[in-house]
């Protein structure tokens, strides 16, 4: 097959880029011809991307991105187009108009949420509505945070453009999601059930000889960004309720870190909670060896939270809030505990339970390893993508 990836970036950056790079590399090794239509370069890992994507088409070489997309289609002649993140509606329109079989990977809430995270910043409540006029009022999602730190902190989002984006994506042959929660969000927004497929991403394999010692250190780990939606402040409030002696290490960084460090001091946790910042993946292993439980404190609706899958590779139990797609892999009482959203007392009680009963923590960790090994197998994941592409191409020809 000739598979044309479409993505807003070229190079390493975050989870969407990692998924595109890894899947494209494996599909290339299986004999498929891989190209990419892309936006700006990230400046990270580009040499590897150039090896994986043998034919590259840069949207930014000209102001007319629709023409650039049409030129790429004429040059590469793909059997199928695999769109990852792409907000440029002129590009999406050109792809839809081409008549080429189209598949879209839905990494997050961008397509159907004007704020992109299905979560009210002020009330912290998770949105359960489809995109509609309520996004304008009372949600006021037409004014949202500008991720460009060098520009004005707020930006305008067009409701009309968002409705057009949803309508264009309705015309894709397949929408690929990572959890049933994401599938339900697409259904809520009028997508055809028969065109939605769940293909969960596969985490990095753990070291077969690395397992936690579940020591008396009672180490709790948090791994991820420190932004408001990740609920590190709620985690700290939960930790202040613990009855057990413990140590918590916060691994990550973000714009909510200063607030959380101040809150930690106010709660009297300074000697037990340590903010270590971002660390390389390889250094995580040292922390895993001593860890008793990983805290997943997200209060926004995570599409899946792949860090949870990764720690399960090391047979460590997880305690997390029931937010978004986390419940697709965190089974309450089996590989950890799924806690009612924002319930700090329950979160603390479940962590206490694992700190005080190491045999239970070890058994839950082992069950997590079994779950992730059975359900998230990389060769099967790639094979499933191949079969989906073949079905889409065959259905267009029939």
PDB file of N, CA, C and O in Angstrom, residues 70-137:
ATOM      1  N   UNK A  70      -3.200  19.219  -2.612  1.00  0.00           N
ATOM      2  CA  UNK A  70      -3.551  18.607  -3.898  1.00  0.00           C
ATOM      3  C   UNK A  70      -2.297  18.176  -4.660  1.00  0.00           C
ATOM      4  O   UNK A  70      -2.277  17.104  -5.288  1.00  0.00           O
ATOM      5  N   UNK A  71      -1.244  18.978  -4.598  1.00  0.00           N
ATOM      6  CA  UNK A  71       0.016  18.619  -5.264  1.00  0.00           C
ATOM      7  C   UNK A  71       0.604  17.340  -4.660  1.00  0.00           C
ATOM      8  O   UNK A  71       1.122  16.479  -5.387  1.00  0.00           O
ATOM      9  N   UNK A  72       0.535  17.223  -3.339  1.00  0.00           N
ATOM     10  CA  UNK A  72       1.061  16.025  -2.679  1.00  0.00           C
ATOM     11  C   UNK A  72       0.283  14.784  -3.104  1.00  0.00           C
ATOM     12  O   UNK A  72       0.859  13.721  -3.360  1.00  0.00           O
ATOM     13  N   UNK A  73      -1.030  14.905  -3.206  1.00  0.00           N
ATOM     14  CA  UNK A  73      -1.858  13.777  -3.634  1.00  0.00           C
ATOM     15  C   UNK A  73      -1.532  13.362  -5.062  1.00  0.00           C
ATOM     16  O   UNK A  73      -1.432  12.167  -5.361  1.00  0.00           O
ATOM     17  N   UNK A  74      -1.353  14.345  -5.948  1.00  0.00           N
ATOM     18  CA  UNK A  74      -1.016  14.025  -7.341  1.00  0.00           C
ATOM     19  C   UNK A  74       0.355  13.367  -7.438  1.00  0.00           C
ATOM     20  O   UNK A  74       0.552  12.430  -8.216  1.00  0.00           O
ATOM     21  N   UNK A  75       1.301  13.841  -6.649  1.00  0.00           N
ATOM     22  CA  UNK A  75       2.664  13.317  -6.721  1.00  0.00           C
ATOM     23  C   UNK A  75       2.780  11.930  -6.107  1.00  0.00           C
ATOM     24  O   UNK A  75       3.388  11.030  -6.686  1.00  0.00           O
ATOM     25  N   UNK A  76       2.192  11.738  -4.931  1.00  0.00           N
ATOM     26  CA  UNK A  76       2.376  10.489  -4.204  1.00  0.00           C
ATOM     27  C   UNK A  76       1.386   9.400  -4.626  1.00  0.00           C
ATOM     28  O   UNK A  76       1.688   8.211  -4.520  1.00  0.00           O
ATOM     29  N   UNK A  77       0.207   9.806  -5.097  1.00  0.00           N
ATOM     30  CA  UNK A  77      -0.831   8.852  -5.522  1.00  0.00           C
ATOM     31  C   UNK A  77      -1.112   7.802  -4.442  1.00  0.00           C
ATOM     32  O   UNK A  77      -0.963   6.592  -4.657  1.00  0.00           O
ATOM     33  N   UNK A  78      -1.533   8.235  -3.246  1.00  0.00           N
ATOM     34  CA  UNK A  78      -1.732   7.279  -2.145  1.00  0.00           C
ATOM     35  C   UNK A  78      -2.936   6.371  -2.359  1.00  0.00           C
ATOM     36  O   UNK A  78      -3.927   6.757  -2.992  1.00  0.00           O
ATOM     37  N   UNK A  79      -2.822   5.152  -1.819  1.00  0.00           N
ATOM     38  CA  UNK A  79      -3.982   4.267  -1.755  1.00  0.00           C
ATOM     39  C   UNK A  79      -4.904   4.691  -0.616  1.00  0.00           C
ATOM     40  O   UNK A  79      -6.117   4.488  -0.683  1.00  0.00           O
ATOM     41  N   UNK A  80      -4.304   5.264   0.426  1.00  0.00           N
ATOM     42  CA  UNK A  80      -5.069   5.715   1.586  1.00  0.00           C
ATOM     43  C   UNK A  80      -4.319   6.868   2.243  1.00  0.00           C
ATOM     44  O   UNK A  80      -3.086   6.917   2.218  1.00  0.00           O
ATOM     45  N   UNK A  81      -5.071   7.797   2.798  1.00  0.00           N
ATOM     46  CA  UNK A  81      -4.494   8.927   3.535  1.00  0.00           C
ATOM     47  C   UNK A  81      -4.802   8.730   5.014  1.00  0.00           C
ATOM     48  O   UNK A  81      -5.944   8.479   5.391  1.00  0.00           O
ATOM     49  N   UNK A  82      -3.748   8.850   5.842  1.00  0.00           N
ATOM     50  CA  UNK A  82      -3.882   8.656   7.285  1.00  0.00           C
ATOM     51  C   UNK A  82      -3.606   9.985   7.979  1.00  0.00           C
ATOM     52  O   UNK A  82      -2.465  10.405   8.135  1.00  0.00           O
ATOM     53  N   UNK A  83      -4.674  10.676   8.388  1.00  0.00           N
ATOM     54  CA  UNK A  83      -4.557  12.004   9.003  1.00  0.00           C
ATOM     55  C   UNK A  83      -4.406  11.857  10.515  1.00  0.00           C
ATOM     56  O   UNK A  83      -5.210  11.178  11.168  1.00  0.00           O
ATOM     57  N   UNK A  84      -3.395  12.496  11.060  1.00  0.00           N
ATOM     58  CA  UNK A  84      -3.228  12.553  12.510  1.00  0.00           C
ATOM     59  C   UNK A  84      -3.776  13.909  12.978  1.00  0.00           C
ATOM     60  O   UNK A  84      -4.964  14.154  12.875  1.00  0.00           O
ATOM     61  N   UNK A  85      -2.962  14.821  13.460  1.00  0.00           N
ATOM     62  CA  UNK A  85      -3.473  16.129  13.869  1.00  0.00           C
ATOM     63  C   UNK A  85      -3.331  17.116  12.712  1.00  0.00           C
ATOM     64  O   UNK A  85      -2.239  17.312  12.196  1.00  0.00           O
ATOM     65  N   UNK A  86      -4.442  17.733  12.324  1.00  0.00           N
ATOM     66  CA  UNK A  86      -4.420  18.727  11.247  1.00  0.00           C
ATOM     67  C   UNK A  86      -5.636  19.635  11.406  1.00  0.00           C
ATOM     68  O   UNK A  86      -6.782  19.224  11.186  1.00  0.00           O
ATOM     69  N   UNK A  87      -5.384  20.872  11.825  1.00  0.00           N
ATOM     70  CA  UNK A  87      -6.475  21.820  12.077  1.00  0.00           C
ATOM     71  C   UNK A  87      -6.784  22.704  10.877  1.00  0.00           C
ATOM     72  O   UNK A  87      -7.794  23.410  10.876  1.00  0.00           O
ATOM     73  N   UNK A  88      -5.929  22.669   9.855  1.00  0.00           N
ATOM     74  CA  UNK A  88      -6.130  23.505   8.670  1.00  0.00           C
ATOM     75  C   UNK A  88      -7.299  22.940   7.853  1.00  0.00           C
ATOM     76  O   UNK A  88      -7.172  21.900   7.188  1.00  0.00           O
ATOM     77  N   UNK A  89      -8.431  23.632   7.870  1.00  0.00           N
ATOM     78  CA  UNK A  89      -9.626  23.113   7.209  1.00  0.00           C
ATOM     79  C   UNK A  89      -9.514  23.151   5.693  1.00  0.00           C
ATOM     80  O   UNK A  89     -10.199  22.380   5.008  1.00  0.00           O
ATOM     81  N   UNK A  90      -8.674  24.014   5.141  1.00  0.00           N
ATOM     82  CA  UNK A  90      -8.461  24.018   3.692  1.00  0.00           C
ATOM     83  C   UNK A  90      -7.768  22.729   3.260  1.00  0.00           C
ATOM     84  O   UNK A  90      -8.073  22.158   2.201  1.00  0.00           O
ATOM     85  N   UNK A  91      -6.844  22.242   4.096  1.00  0.00           N
ATOM     86  CA  UNK A  91      -6.175  20.967   3.809  1.00  0.00           C
ATOM     87  C   UNK A  91      -7.178  19.826   3.908  1.00  0.00           C
ATOM     88  O   UNK A  91      -7.243  18.958   3.018  1.00  0.00           O
ATOM     89  N   UNK A  92      -7.979  19.803   4.964  1.00  0.00           N
ATOM     90  CA  UNK A  92      -8.973  18.738   5.141  1.00  0.00           C
ATOM     91  C   UNK A  92      -9.974  18.750   3.990  1.00  0.00           C
ATOM     92  O   UNK A  92     -10.357  17.699   3.458  1.00  0.00           O
ATOM     93  N   UNK A  93     -10.403  19.949   3.577  1.00  0.00           N
ATOM     94  CA  UNK A  93     -11.345  20.055   2.460  1.00  0.00           C
ATOM     95  C   UNK A  93     -10.742  19.477   1.185  1.00  0.00           C
ATOM     96  O   UNK A  93     -11.417  18.738   0.441  1.00  0.00           O
ATOM     97  N   UNK A  94      -9.474  19.779   0.927  1.00  0.00           N
ATOM     98  CA  UNK A  94      -8.808  19.258  -0.274  1.00  0.00           C
ATOM     99  C   UNK A  94      -8.721  17.738  -0.233  1.00  0.00           C
ATOM    100  O   UNK A  94      -8.911  17.061  -1.258  1.00  0.00           O
ATOM    101  N   UNK A  95      -8.451  17.177   0.933  1.00  0.00           N
ATOM    102  CA  UNK A  95      -8.376  15.718   1.069  1.00  0.00           C
ATOM    103  C   UNK A  95      -9.738  15.080   0.829  1.00  0.00           C
ATOM    104  O   UNK A  95      -9.856  14.077   0.118  1.00  0.00           O
ATOM    105  N   UNK A  96     -10.778  15.668   1.419  1.00  0.00           N
ATOM    106  CA  UNK A  96     -12.131  15.136   1.244  1.00  0.00           C
ATOM    107  C   UNK A  96     -12.558  15.215  -0.209  1.00  0.00           C
ATOM    108  O   UNK A  96     -13.140  14.266  -0.765  1.00  0.00           O
ATOM    109  N   UNK A  97     -12.274  16.340  -0.870  1.00  0.00           N
ATOM    110  CA  UNK A  97     -12.668  16.531  -2.266  1.00  0.00           C
ATOM    111  C   UNK A  97     -11.936  15.600  -3.220  1.00  0.00           C
ATOM    112  O   UNK A  97     -12.405  15.358  -4.343  1.00  0.00           O
ATOM    113  N   UNK A  98     -10.780  15.079  -2.800  1.00  0.00           N
ATOM    114  CA  UNK A  98      -9.963  14.255  -3.694  1.00  0.00           C
ATOM    115  C   UNK A  98     -10.583  12.893  -3.988  1.00  0.00           C
ATOM    116  O   UNK A  98     -10.241  12.249  -4.984  1.00  0.00           O
ATOM    117  N   UNK A  99     -11.454  12.434  -3.120  1.00  0.00           N
ATOM    118  CA  UNK A  99     -12.032  11.104  -3.303  1.00  0.00           C
ATOM    119  C   UNK A  99     -11.125   9.977  -2.855  1.00  0.00           C
ATOM    120  O   UNK A  99     -11.465   8.800  -3.010  1.00  0.00           O
ATOM    121  N   UNK A 100      -9.966  10.291  -2.274  1.00  0.00           N
ATOM    122  CA  UNK A 100      -9.044   9.277  -1.768  1.00  0.00           C
ATOM    123  C   UNK A 100      -9.578   8.690  -0.465  1.00  0.00           C
ATOM    124  O   UNK A 100     -10.133   9.423   0.351  1.00  0.00           O
ATOM    125  N   UNK A 101      -9.434   7.393  -0.233  1.00  0.00           N
ATOM    126  CA  UNK A 101      -9.850   6.820   1.056  1.00  0.00           C
ATOM    127  C   UNK A 101      -9.150   7.532   2.213  1.00  0.00           C
ATOM    128  O   UNK A 101      -7.928   7.718   2.200  1.00  0.00           O
ATOM    129  N   UNK A 102      -9.929   7.916   3.225  1.00  0.00           N
ATOM    130  CA  UNK A 102      -9.402   8.728   4.317  1.00  0.00           C
ATOM    131  C   UNK A 102      -9.622   8.058   5.676  1.00  0.00           C
ATOM    132  O   UNK A 102     -10.724   7.590   5.971  1.00  0.00           O
ATOM    133  N   UNK A 103      -8.553   8.046   6.484  1.00  0.00           N
ATOM    134  CA  UNK A 103      -8.622   7.541   7.860  1.00  0.00           C
ATOM    135  C   UNK A 103      -8.092   8.637   8.767  1.00  0.00           C
ATOM    136  O   UNK A 103      -7.098   9.291   8.448  1.00  0.00           O
ATOM    137  N   UNK A 104      -8.734   8.855   9.905  1.00  0.00           N
ATOM    138  CA  UNK A 104      -8.286   9.877  10.846  1.00  0.00           C
ATOM    139  C   UNK A 104      -8.030   9.268  12.213  1.00  0.00           C
ATOM    140  O   UNK A 104      -8.867   8.549  12.754  1.00  0.00           O
ATOM    141  N   UNK A 105      -6.858   9.552  12.764  1.00  0.00           N
ATOM    142  CA  UNK A 105      -6.528   9.159  14.129  1.00  0.00           C
ATOM    143  C   UNK A 105      -6.959  10.287  15.068  1.00  0.00           C
ATOM    144  O   UNK A 105      -6.502  11.422  14.935  1.00  0.00           O
ATOM    145  N   UNK A 106      -7.858   9.987  16.001  1.00  0.00           N
ATOM    146  CA  UNK A 106      -8.365  11.001  16.933  1.00  0.00           C
ATOM    147  C   UNK A 106      -7.552  10.907  18.218  1.00  0.00           C
ATOM    148  O   UNK A 106      -7.776  10.033  19.056  1.00  0.00           O
ATOM    149  N   UNK A 107      -6.578  11.804  18.365  1.00  0.00           N
ATOM    150  CA  UNK A 107      -5.683  11.761  19.523  1.00  0.00           C
ATOM    151  C   UNK A 107      -6.297  12.411  20.760  1.00  0.00           C
ATOM    152  O   UNK A 107      -5.943  12.073  21.883  1.00  0.00           O
ATOM    153  N   UNK A 108      -7.182  13.375  20.555  1.00  0.00           N
ATOM    154  CA  UNK A 108      -7.687  14.162  21.679  1.00  0.00           C
ATOM    155  C   UNK A 108      -9.065  14.713  21.327  1.00  0.00           C
ATOM    156  O   UNK A 108      -9.753  14.164  20.472  1.00  0.00           O
ATOM    157  N   UNK A 109      -9.467  15.814  21.961  1.00  0.00           N
ATOM    158  CA  UNK A 109     -10.809  16.360  21.774  1.00  0.00           C
ATOM    159  C   UNK A 109     -10.851  17.519  20.773  1.00  0.00           C
ATOM    160  O   UNK A 109     -11.879  18.208  20.675  1.00  0.00           O
ATOM    161  N   UNK A 110      -9.782  17.747  20.054  1.00  0.00           N
ATOM    162  CA  UNK A 110      -9.676  18.932  19.199  1.00  0.00           C
ATOM    163  C   UNK A 110     -10.796  19.040  18.171  1.00  0.00           C
ATOM    164  O   UNK A 110     -11.289  20.131  17.883  1.00  0.00           O
ATOM    165  N   UNK A 111     -11.193  17.926  17.577  1.00  0.00           N
ATOM    166  CA  UNK A 111     -12.131  17.964  16.451  1.00  0.00           C
ATOM    167  C   UNK A 111     -13.486  18.523  16.857  1.00  0.00           C
ATOM    168  O   UNK A 111     -14.094  19.303  16.121  1.00  0.00           O
ATOM    169  N   UNK A 112     -13.967  18.145  18.035  1.00  0.00           N
ATOM    170  CA  UNK A 112     -15.347  18.481  18.394  1.00  0.00           C
ATOM    171  C   UNK A 112     -15.466  19.397  19.618  1.00  0.00           C
ATOM    172  O   UNK A 112     -16.567  19.660  20.085  1.00  0.00           O
ATOM    173  N   UNK A 113     -14.363  19.873  20.161  1.00  0.00           N
ATOM    174  CA  UNK A 113     -14.419  20.764  21.327  1.00  0.00           C
ATOM    175  C   UNK A 113     -13.658  22.048  21.027  1.00  0.00           C
ATOM    176  O   UNK A 113     -12.476  22.007  20.680  1.00  0.00           O
ATOM    177  N   UNK A 114     -14.327  23.178  21.154  1.00  0.00           N
ATOM    178  CA  UNK A 114     -13.695  24.463  20.853  1.00  0.00           C
ATOM    179  C   UNK A 114     -12.548  24.767  21.816  1.00  0.00           C
ATOM    180  O   UNK A 114     -11.601  25.471  21.470  1.00  0.00           O
ATOM    181  N   UNK A 115     -12.634  24.236  23.037  1.00  0.00           N
ATOM    182  CA  UNK A 115     -11.549  24.421  24.005  1.00  0.00           C
ATOM    183  C   UNK A 115     -10.494  23.318  23.901  1.00  0.00           C
ATOM    184  O   UNK A 115      -9.438  23.420  24.498  1.00  0.00           O
ATOM    185  N   UNK A 116     -10.830  22.247  23.241  1.00  0.00           N
ATOM    186  CA  UNK A 116      -9.924  21.122  22.976  1.00  0.00           C
ATOM    187  C   UNK A 116      -9.772  20.154  24.136  1.00  0.00           C
ATOM    188  O   UNK A 116      -9.074  19.152  23.995  1.00  0.00           O
ATOM    189  N   UNK A 117     -10.397  20.422  25.300  1.00  0.00           N
ATOM    190  CA  UNK A 117     -10.185  19.492  26.399  1.00  0.00           C
ATOM    191  C   UNK A 117     -11.457  19.095  27.164  1.00  0.00           C
ATOM    192  O   UNK A 117     -11.370  18.463  28.218  1.00  0.00           O
ATOM    193  N   UNK A 118     -12.641  19.448  26.677  1.00  0.00           N
ATOM    194  CA  UNK A 118     -13.910  18.964  27.239  1.00  0.00           C
ATOM    195  C   UNK A 118     -13.985  19.143  28.760  1.00  0.00           C
ATOM    196  O   UNK A 118     -14.427  18.247  29.502  1.00  0.00           O
ATOM    197  N   UNK A 119     -13.578  20.316  29.207  1.00  0.00           N
ATOM    198  CA  UNK A 119     -13.415  20.527  30.643  1.00  0.00           C
ATOM    199  C   UNK A 119     -13.511  22.017  30.887  1.00  0.00           C
ATOM    200  O   UNK A 119     -12.894  22.813  30.187  1.00  0.00           O
ATOM    201  N   UNK A 120     -14.333  22.416  31.856  1.00  0.00           N
ATOM    202  CA  UNK A 120     -14.484  23.830  32.170  1.00  0.00           C
ATOM    203  C   UNK A 120     -13.360  24.263  33.103  1.00  0.00           C
ATOM    204  O   UNK A 120     -13.208  23.729  34.206  1.00  0.00           O
ATOM    205  N   UNK A 121     -12.577  25.226  32.656  1.00  0.00           N
ATOM    206  CA  UNK A 121     -11.399  25.640  33.411  1.00  0.00           C
ATOM    207  C   UNK A 121     -11.781  26.146  34.804  1.00  0.00           C
ATOM    208  O   UNK A 121     -11.060  25.910  35.786  1.00  0.00           O
ATOM    209  N   UNK A 122     -12.906  26.842  34.924  1.00  0.00           N
ATOM    210  CA  UNK A 122     -13.269  27.486  36.185  1.00  0.00           C
ATOM    211  C   UNK A 122     -13.960  26.521  37.147  1.00  0.00           C
ATOM    212  O   UNK A 122     -13.604  26.427  38.321  1.00  0.00           O
ATOM    213  N   UNK A 123     -14.960  25.784  36.672  1.00  0.00           N
ATOM    214  CA  UNK A 123     -15.697  24.864  37.546  1.00  0.00           C
ATOM    215  C   UNK A 123     -15.021  23.503  37.645  1.00  0.00           C
ATOM    216  O   UNK A 123     -15.332  22.728  38.545  1.00  0.00           O
ATOM    217  N   UNK A 124     -14.149  23.190  36.701  1.00  0.00           N
ATOM    218  CA  UNK A 124     -13.435  21.917  36.583  1.00  0.00           C
ATOM    219  C   UNK A 124     -14.382  20.762  36.247  1.00  0.00           C
ATOM    220  O   UNK A 124     -13.978  19.594  36.302  1.00  0.00           O
ATOM    221  N   UNK A 125     -15.606  21.056  35.849  1.00  0.00           N
ATOM    222  CA  UNK A 125     -16.537  20.004  35.486  1.00  0.00           C
ATOM    223  C   UNK A 125     -16.258  19.509  34.072  1.00  0.00           C
ATOM    224  O   UNK A 125     -15.925  20.284  33.180  1.00  0.00           O
ATOM    225  N   UNK A 126     -16.420  18.210  33.875  1.00  0.00           N
ATOM    226  CA  UNK A 126     -16.228  17.596  32.567  1.00  0.00           C
ATOM    227  C   UNK A 126     -17.481  17.830  31.725  1.00  0.00           C
ATOM    228  O   UNK A 126     -18.610  17.601  32.182  1.00  0.00           O
ATOM    229  N   UNK A 127     -17.289  18.275  30.503  1.00  0.00           N
ATOM    230  CA  UNK A 127     -18.405  18.544  29.600  1.00  0.00           C
ATOM    231  C   UNK A 127     -18.926  17.236  29.014  1.00  0.00           C
ATOM    232  O   UNK A 127     -18.147  16.403  28.547  1.00  0.00           O
ATOM    233  N   UNK A 128     -20.239  17.095  29.005  1.00  0.00           N
ATOM    234  CA  UNK A 128     -20.857  15.896  28.432  1.00  0.00           C
ATOM    235  C   UNK A 128     -21.787  16.241  27.276  1.00  0.00           C
ATOM    236  O   UNK A 128     -22.591  15.405  26.854  1.00  0.00           O
ATOM    237  N   UNK A 129     -21.672  17.476  26.745  1.00  0.00           N
ATOM    238  CA  UNK A 129     -22.526  17.900  25.634  1.00  0.00           C
ATOM    239  C   UNK A 129     -21.819  17.686  24.302  1.00  0.00           C
ATOM    240  O   UNK A 129     -20.589  17.670  24.213  1.00  0.00           O
ATOM    241  N   UNK A 130     -22.609  17.568  23.249  1.00  0.00           N
ATOM    242  CA  UNK A 130     -22.072  17.638  21.893  1.00  0.00           C
ATOM    243  C   UNK A 130     -21.763  19.097  21.571  1.00  0.00           C
ATOM    244  O   UNK A 130     -22.252  20.020  22.238  1.00  0.00           O
ATOM    245  N   UNK A 131     -20.938  19.321  20.557  1.00  0.00           N
ATOM    246  CA  UNK A 131     -20.660  20.684  20.119  1.00  0.00           C
ATOM    247  C   UNK A 131     -21.956  21.347  19.662  1.00  0.00           C
ATOM    248  O   UNK A 131     -22.712  20.769  18.872  1.00  0.00           O
ATOM    249  N   UNK A 132     -22.237  22.540  20.162  1.00  0.00           N
ATOM    250  CA  UNK A 132     -23.472  23.235  19.821  1.00  0.00           C
ATOM    251  C   UNK A 132     -23.440  24.654  20.341  1.00  0.00           C
ATOM    252  O   UNK A 132     -22.400  25.142  20.807  1.00  0.00           O
ATOM    253  N   UNK A 133     -24.560  25.305  20.316  1.00  0.00           N
ATOM    254  CA  UNK A 133     -24.623  26.705  20.723  1.00  0.00           C
ATOM    255  C   UNK A 133     -24.245  26.909  22.183  1.00  0.00           C
ATOM    256  O   UNK A 133     -23.791  27.999  22.567  1.00  0.00           O
ATOM    257  N   UNK A 134     -24.400  25.877  23.005  1.00  0.00           N
ATOM    258  CA  UNK A 134     -23.992  25.997  24.407  1.00  0.00           C
ATOM    259  C   UNK A 134     -22.482  26.200  24.544  1.00  0.00           C
ATOM    260  O   UNK A 134     -22.010  26.650  25.589  1.00  0.00           O
ATOM    261  N   UNK A 135     -21.726  25.872  23.496  1.00  0.00           N
ATOM    262  CA  UNK A 135     -20.276  26.125  23.517  1.00  0.00           C
ATOM    263  C   UNK A 135     -19.998  27.631  23.554  1.00  0.00           C
ATOM    264  O   UNK A 135     -18.973  28.066  24.087  1.00  0.00           O
ATOM    265  N   UNK A 136     -20.927  28.409  22.970  1.00  0.00           N
ATOM    266  CA  UNK A 136     -20.779  29.860  22.983  1.00  0.00           C
ATOM    267  C   UNK A 136     -21.287  30.431  24.310  1.00  0.00           C
ATOM    268  O   UNK A 136     -20.601  31.211  24.973  1.00  0.00           O
ATOM    269  N   UNK A 137     -22.486  29.999  24.702  1.00  0.00           N
ATOM    270  CA  UNK A 137     -23.022  30.413  25.993  1.00  0.00           C
ATOM    271  C   UNK A 137     -23.831  29.259  26.571  1.00  0.00           C
ATOM    272  O   UNK A 137     -24.660  28.678  25.882  1.00  0.00           O
TER     273      UNK A 137
END
